[in-house]
Amino acid sequence: MKILVCITHVPDTTTKISFTDNNTKLNKAGVQFITGPYDDYALSRAIELKEASGGTVTVLNVGLAETEPTIRKALAVGADDAIRVNAEPTDAFFVATQIASIAKQNTYDLILMGRESIDFNSGQVHGLVGEMLGIPSVSPVMKLDIEGTTAKLSREIEGGKEQLEVSLPLVAGCQEPIAEWKIPNMRGIMTARTKPLKVVEPTGKEELTTVTKYELPAPKGACKMIPAEEAEKLITLLRTEAKVL
């Protein structure tokens, strides 16, 4: 079985974010980047499937050369090879176009990715890729097993869970608890240095969206402590200041 795992290169969740170029670009100076957490779940499940049934795992990232340490970490975890599309991931449609182009060239049985990236949180790429390839797309997937040419999935829906059986090939947007994150060991880190990492140029250059401005959320206000015996005052503040009642 050939598995393609698409990963994102995103700021660590503890990073202090700022912007440049009149608030239209992320200021990357001093920012620690990581693999998207939901992508880590997808990668871990792909490795488990490979170890159980054989096959190969290819990692794909749409990004510039600065993303290669993140890609090498995925190789250290257990992926066999990697592809980097040499382009800035401008929007979901552009990224999906690159993934679909690679998938058409290599015919994968299973395409896994996180349910969303943690920078833009659009949650659109898996659906777009499925549509572009004409194959099923399911998200958010919490459990995934493969039996022959059928994938058995569990996904979260409003008010409960849904059990599905889908024929391969398939695109799945993953989330916990599909697998436990894997930490690369020393051997994996050493072998990752020599695993193939192919760099390809993007398909098309059309940008359908343009960032006009980024804004930081408003700073948190001061915490007001209300004595327990002054419940009426608390209710008044919730109505007039917090406006939640």
C-alpha positions as a Python dict, from the first residue, in 0.01 Angstrom:
ca = {
    (1, 'M'): (0, 0, 0),
    (2, 'K'): (126, 346, -94),
    (3, 'I'): (43, 617, 158),
    (4, 'L'): (90, 991, 108),
    (5, 'V'): (101, 1204, 423),
    (6, 'C'): (68, 1580, 377),
    (7, 'I'): (227, 1789, 652),
    (8, 'T'): (230, 2158, 736),
    (9, 'H'): (515, 2372, 872),
    (10, 'V'): (355, 2594, 1135),
    (11, 'P'): (459, 2815, 1429),
    (12, 'D'): (477, 2646, 1766),
    (13, 'T'): (163, 2715, 1968),
    (14, 'T'): (369, 2894, 2234),
    (15, 'T'): (518, 3139, 1982),
    (16, 'K'): (457, 3511, 2025),
    (17, 'I'): (318, 3621, 1689),
    (18, 'S'): (388, 3952, 1514),
    (19, 'F'): (354, 4079, 1159),
    (20, 'T'): (559, 4270, 900),
    (21, 'D'): (500, 4448, 569),
    (22, 'N'): (215, 4662, 699),
    (23, 'N'): (61, 4365, 883),
    (24, 'T'): (30, 4150, 571),
    (25, 'K'): (296, 3886, 647),
    (26, 'L'): (400, 3678, 946),
    (27, 'N'): (723, 3793, 1106),
    (28, 'K'): (925, 3470, 1107),
    (29, 'A'): (1221, 3612, 1300),
    (30, 'G'): (1280, 3405, 1612),
    (31, 'V'): (977, 3181, 1548),
    (32, 'Q'): (1006, 2810, 1630),
    (33, 'F'): (832, 2599, 1363),
    (34, 'I'): (688, 2251, 1409),
    (35, 'T'): (488, 1990, 1220),
    (36, 'G'): (117, 2065, 1246),
    (37, 'P'): (-15, 1862, 1546),
    (38, 'Y'): (-302, 1710, 1348),
    (39, 'D'): (-55, 1615, 1072),
    (40, 'D'): (152, 1436, 1339),
    (41, 'Y'): (-150, 1216, 1411),
    (42, 'A'): (-187, 1139, 1040),
    (43, 'L'): (182, 1054, 1007),
    (44, 'S'): (179, 831, 1314),
    (45, 'R'): (-120, 633, 1186),
    (46, 'A'): (44, 597, 844),
    (47, 'I'): (357, 451, 1006),
    (48, 'E'): (144, 209, 1208),
    (49, 'L'): (-38, 92, 894),
    (50, 'K'): (293, 43, 713),
    (51, 'E'): (439, -155, 1001),
    (52, 'A'): (127, -375, 1019),
    (53, 'S'): (71, -445, 650),
    (54, 'G'): (380, -329, 461),
    (55, 'G'): (398, -60, 198),
    (56, 'T'): (555, 283, 178),
    (57, 'V'): (493, 622, 336),
    (58, 'T'): (576, 939, 144),
    (59, 'V'): (566, 1279, 313),
    (60, 'L'): (458, 1584, 112),
    (61, 'N'): (497, 1949, 209),
    (62, 'V'): (417, 2263, 13),
    (63, 'G'): (676, 2514, 128),
    (64, 'L'): (1011, 2680, 74),
    (65, 'A'): (1352, 2540, 171),
    (66, 'E'): (1304, 2655, 531),
    (67, 'T'): (1055, 2370, 582),
    (68, 'E'): (1309, 2093, 521),
    (69, 'P'): (1401, 2042, 891),
    (70, 'T'): (1031, 1971, 955),
    (71, 'I'): (1027, 1727, 663),
    (72, 'R'): (1343, 1554, 790),
    (73, 'K'): (1177, 1506, 1128),
    (74, 'A'): (889, 1325, 955),
    (75, 'L'): (1143, 1104, 781),
    (76, 'A'): (1308, 1035, 1118),
    (77, 'V'): (972, 924, 1258),
    (78, 'G'): (953, 654, 989),
    (79, 'A'): (845, 788, 650),
    (80, 'D'): (1037, 638, 357),
    (81, 'D'): (1081, 943, 135),
    (82, 'A'): (958, 1298, 93),
    (83, 'I'): (853, 1552, -166),
    (84, 'R'): (866, 1928, -121),
    (85, 'V'): (674, 2152, -359),
    (86, 'N'): (891, 2462, -380),
    (87, 'A'): (630, 2731, -316),
    (88, 'E'): (481, 2944, -43),
    (89, 'P'): (146, 2789, 63),
    (90, 'T'): (-66, 3092, -23),
    (91, 'D'): (-414, 2945, 28),
    (92, 'A'): (-603, 2617, 62),
    (93, 'F'): (-689, 2590, -308),
    (94, 'F'): (-328, 2640, -414),
    (95, 'V'): (-203, 2379, -164),
    (96, 'A'): (-472, 2130, -268),
    (97, 'T'): (-379, 2180, -633),
    (98, 'Q'): (-18, 2087, -558),
    (99, 'I'): (-116, 1780, -357),
    (100, 'A'): (-357, 1661, -627),
    (101, 'S'): (-90, 1707, -894),
    (102, 'I'): (160, 1492, -702),
    (103, 'A'): (-107, 1230, -627),
    (104, 'K'): (-203, 1201, -994),
    (105, 'Q'): (159, 1133, -1086),
    (106, 'N'): (215, 861, -825),
    (107, 'T'): (-123, 689, -761),
    (108, 'Y'): (-149, 654, -383),
    (109, 'D'): (-391, 420, -208),
    (110, 'L'): (-436, 649, 90),
    (111, 'I'): (-381, 1023, 137),
    (112, 'L'): (-367, 1136, 500),
    (113, 'M'): (-336, 1483, 649),
    (114, 'G'): (-446, 1671, 958),
    (115, 'R'): (-807, 1781, 978),
    (116, 'E'): (-672, 2139, 960),
    (117, 'S'): (-352, 2336, 999),
    (118, 'I'): (-309, 2532, 1321),
    (119, 'D'): (-204, 2857, 1153),
    (120, 'F'): (-501, 2929, 925),
    (121, 'N'): (-737, 2654, 1051),
    (122, 'S'): (-936, 2648, 727),
    (123, 'G'): (-1002, 2272, 726),
    (124, 'Q'): (-1055, 2283, 349),
    (125, 'V'): (-759, 2105, 190),
    (126, 'H'): (-870, 1742, 233),
    (127, 'G'): (-1208, 1811, 76),
    (128, 'L'): (-1056, 2002, -214),
    (129, 'V'): (-801, 1726, -282),
    (130, 'G'): (-1074, 1461, -282),
    (131, 'E'): (-1279, 1664, -529),
    (132, 'M'): (-981, 1727, -757),
    (133, 'L'): (-895, 1356, -764),
    (134, 'G'): (-1254, 1235, -781),
    (135, 'I'): (-1218, 1016, -471),
    (136, 'P'): (-1388, 1014, -128),
    (137, 'S'): (-1275, 1257, 141),
    (138, 'V'): (-1363, 1207, 508),
    (139, 'S'): (-1287, 1432, 807),
    (140, 'P'): (-1235, 1450, 1099),
    (141, 'V'): (-1124, 1087, 1122),
    (142, 'M'): (-1065, 953, 1475),
    (143, 'K'): (-1010, 586, 1387),
    (144, 'L'): (-879, 426, 1068),
    (145, 'D'): (-828, 59, 983),
    (146, 'I'): (-763, -97, 644),
    (147, 'E'): (-906, -434, 539),
    (148, 'G'): (-808, -522, 185),
    (149, 'T'): (-927, -235, -34),
    (150, 'T'): (-1172, -102, 225),
    (151, 'A'): (-1108, 162, 492),
    (152, 'K'): (-1310, 139, 814),
    (153, 'L'): (-1336, 479, 977),
    (154, 'S'): (-1484, 652, 1275),
    (155, 'R'): (-1537, 1024, 1256),
    (156, 'E'): (-1673, 1288, 1487),
    (157, 'I'): (-2009, 1445, 1401),
    (158, 'E'): (-2235, 1680, 1592),
    (159, 'G'): (-2378, 1489, 1885),
    (160, 'G'): (-2183, 1167, 1837),
    (161, 'K'): (-1965, 950, 1614),
    (162, 'E'): (-2021, 802, 1269),
    (163, 'Q'): (-1887, 465, 1153),
    (164, 'L'): (-1804, 442, 782),
    (165, 'E'): (-1667, 193, 530),
    (166, 'V'): (-1506, 352, 225),
    (167, 'S'): (-1332, 196, -74),
    (168, 'L'): (-974, 300, -144),
    (169, 'P'): (-829, 531, -265),
    (170, 'L'): (-931, 780, 1),
    (171, 'V'): (-841, 1120, 148),
    (172, 'A'): (-868, 1146, 527),
    (173, 'G'): (-833, 1448, 755),
    (174, 'C'): (-711, 1310, 1088),
    (175, 'Q'): (-735, 1407, 1453),
    (176, 'E'): (-679, 1246, 1793),
    (177, 'P'): (-717, 968, 1903),
    (178, 'I'): (-636, 805, 1568),
    (179, 'A'): (-280, 732, 1689),
    (180, 'E'): (-21, 830, 1946),
    (181, 'W'): (242, 1082, 1839),
    (182, 'K'): (575, 919, 1759),
    (183, 'I'): (908, 1062, 1875),
    (184, 'P'): (1206, 993, 1647),
    (185, 'N'): (1486, 789, 1801),
    (186, 'M'): (1857, 838, 1732),
    (187, 'R'): (1866, 577, 1459),
    (188, 'G'): (1571, 740, 1286),
    (189, 'I'): (1735, 1081, 1305),
    (190, 'M'): (2057, 944, 1150),
    (191, 'T'): (1883, 754, 867),
    (192, 'A'): (1659, 1052, 787),
    (193, 'R'): (1965, 1240, 660),
    (194, 'T'): (2004, 1000, 368),
    (195, 'K'): (1640, 935, 281),
    (196, 'P'): (1526, 1080, -54),
    (197, 'L'): (1379, 1432, -47),
    (198, 'K'): (1265, 1539, -391),
    (199, 'V'): (1204, 1907, -467),
    (200, 'V'): (957, 1990, -744),
    (201, 'E'): (826, 2317, -881),
    (202, 'P'): (460, 2407, -828),
    (203, 'T'): (180, 2358, -1076),
    (204, 'G'): (37, 2695, -1179),
    (205, 'K'): (85, 3028, -1005),
    (206, 'E'): (-270, 3154, -972),
    (207, 'E'): (-350, 3313, -635),
    (208, 'L'): (-722, 3327, -562),
    (209, 'T'): (-688, 3507, -229),
    (210, 'T'): (-481, 3800, -103),
    (211, 'V'): (-414, 3898, 257),
    (212, 'T'): (-506, 4261, 317),
    (213, 'K'): (-429, 4270, 688),
    (214, 'Y'): (-360, 4052, 991),
    (215, 'E'): (-472, 4164, 1336),
    (216, 'L'): (-381, 4031, 1679),
    (217, 'P'): (-670, 3955, 1915),
    (218, 'A'): (-755, 4221, 2171),
    (219, 'P'): (-555, 4186, 2494),
    (220, 'K'): (-730, 4024, 2787),
    (221, 'G'): (-891, 4266, 3026),
    (222, 'A'): (-824, 4281, 3398),
    (223, 'C'): (-991, 4019, 3613),
    (224, 'K'): (-1255, 4156, 3851),
    (225, 'M'): (-1313, 3973, 4177),
    (226, 'I'): (-1671, 3996, 4306),
    (227, 'P'): (-1750, 3893, 4664),
    (228, 'A'): (-1978, 3591, 4683),
    (229, 'E'): (-2245, 3790, 4868),
    (230, 'E'): (-2269, 4042, 4579),
    (231, 'A'): (-2431, 3814, 4321),
    (232, 'E'): (-2649, 4096, 4186),
    (233, 'K'): (-2340, 4302, 4103),
    (234, 'L'): (-2192, 4004, 3917),
    (235, 'I'): (-2509, 3964, 3710),
    (236, 'T'): (-2508, 4336, 3627),
    (237, 'L'): (-2147, 4321, 3508),
    (238, 'L'): (-2217, 4014, 3296),
    (239, 'R'): (-2499, 4204, 3130),
    (240, 'T'): (-2342, 4548, 3087),
    (241, 'E'): (-1969, 4478, 3042),
    (242, 'A'): (-1921, 4117, 2936),
    (243, 'K'): (-2258, 4120, 2753),
    (244, 'V'): (-2299, 3744, 2783),
    (245, 'L'): (-2645, 3757, 2940),
}
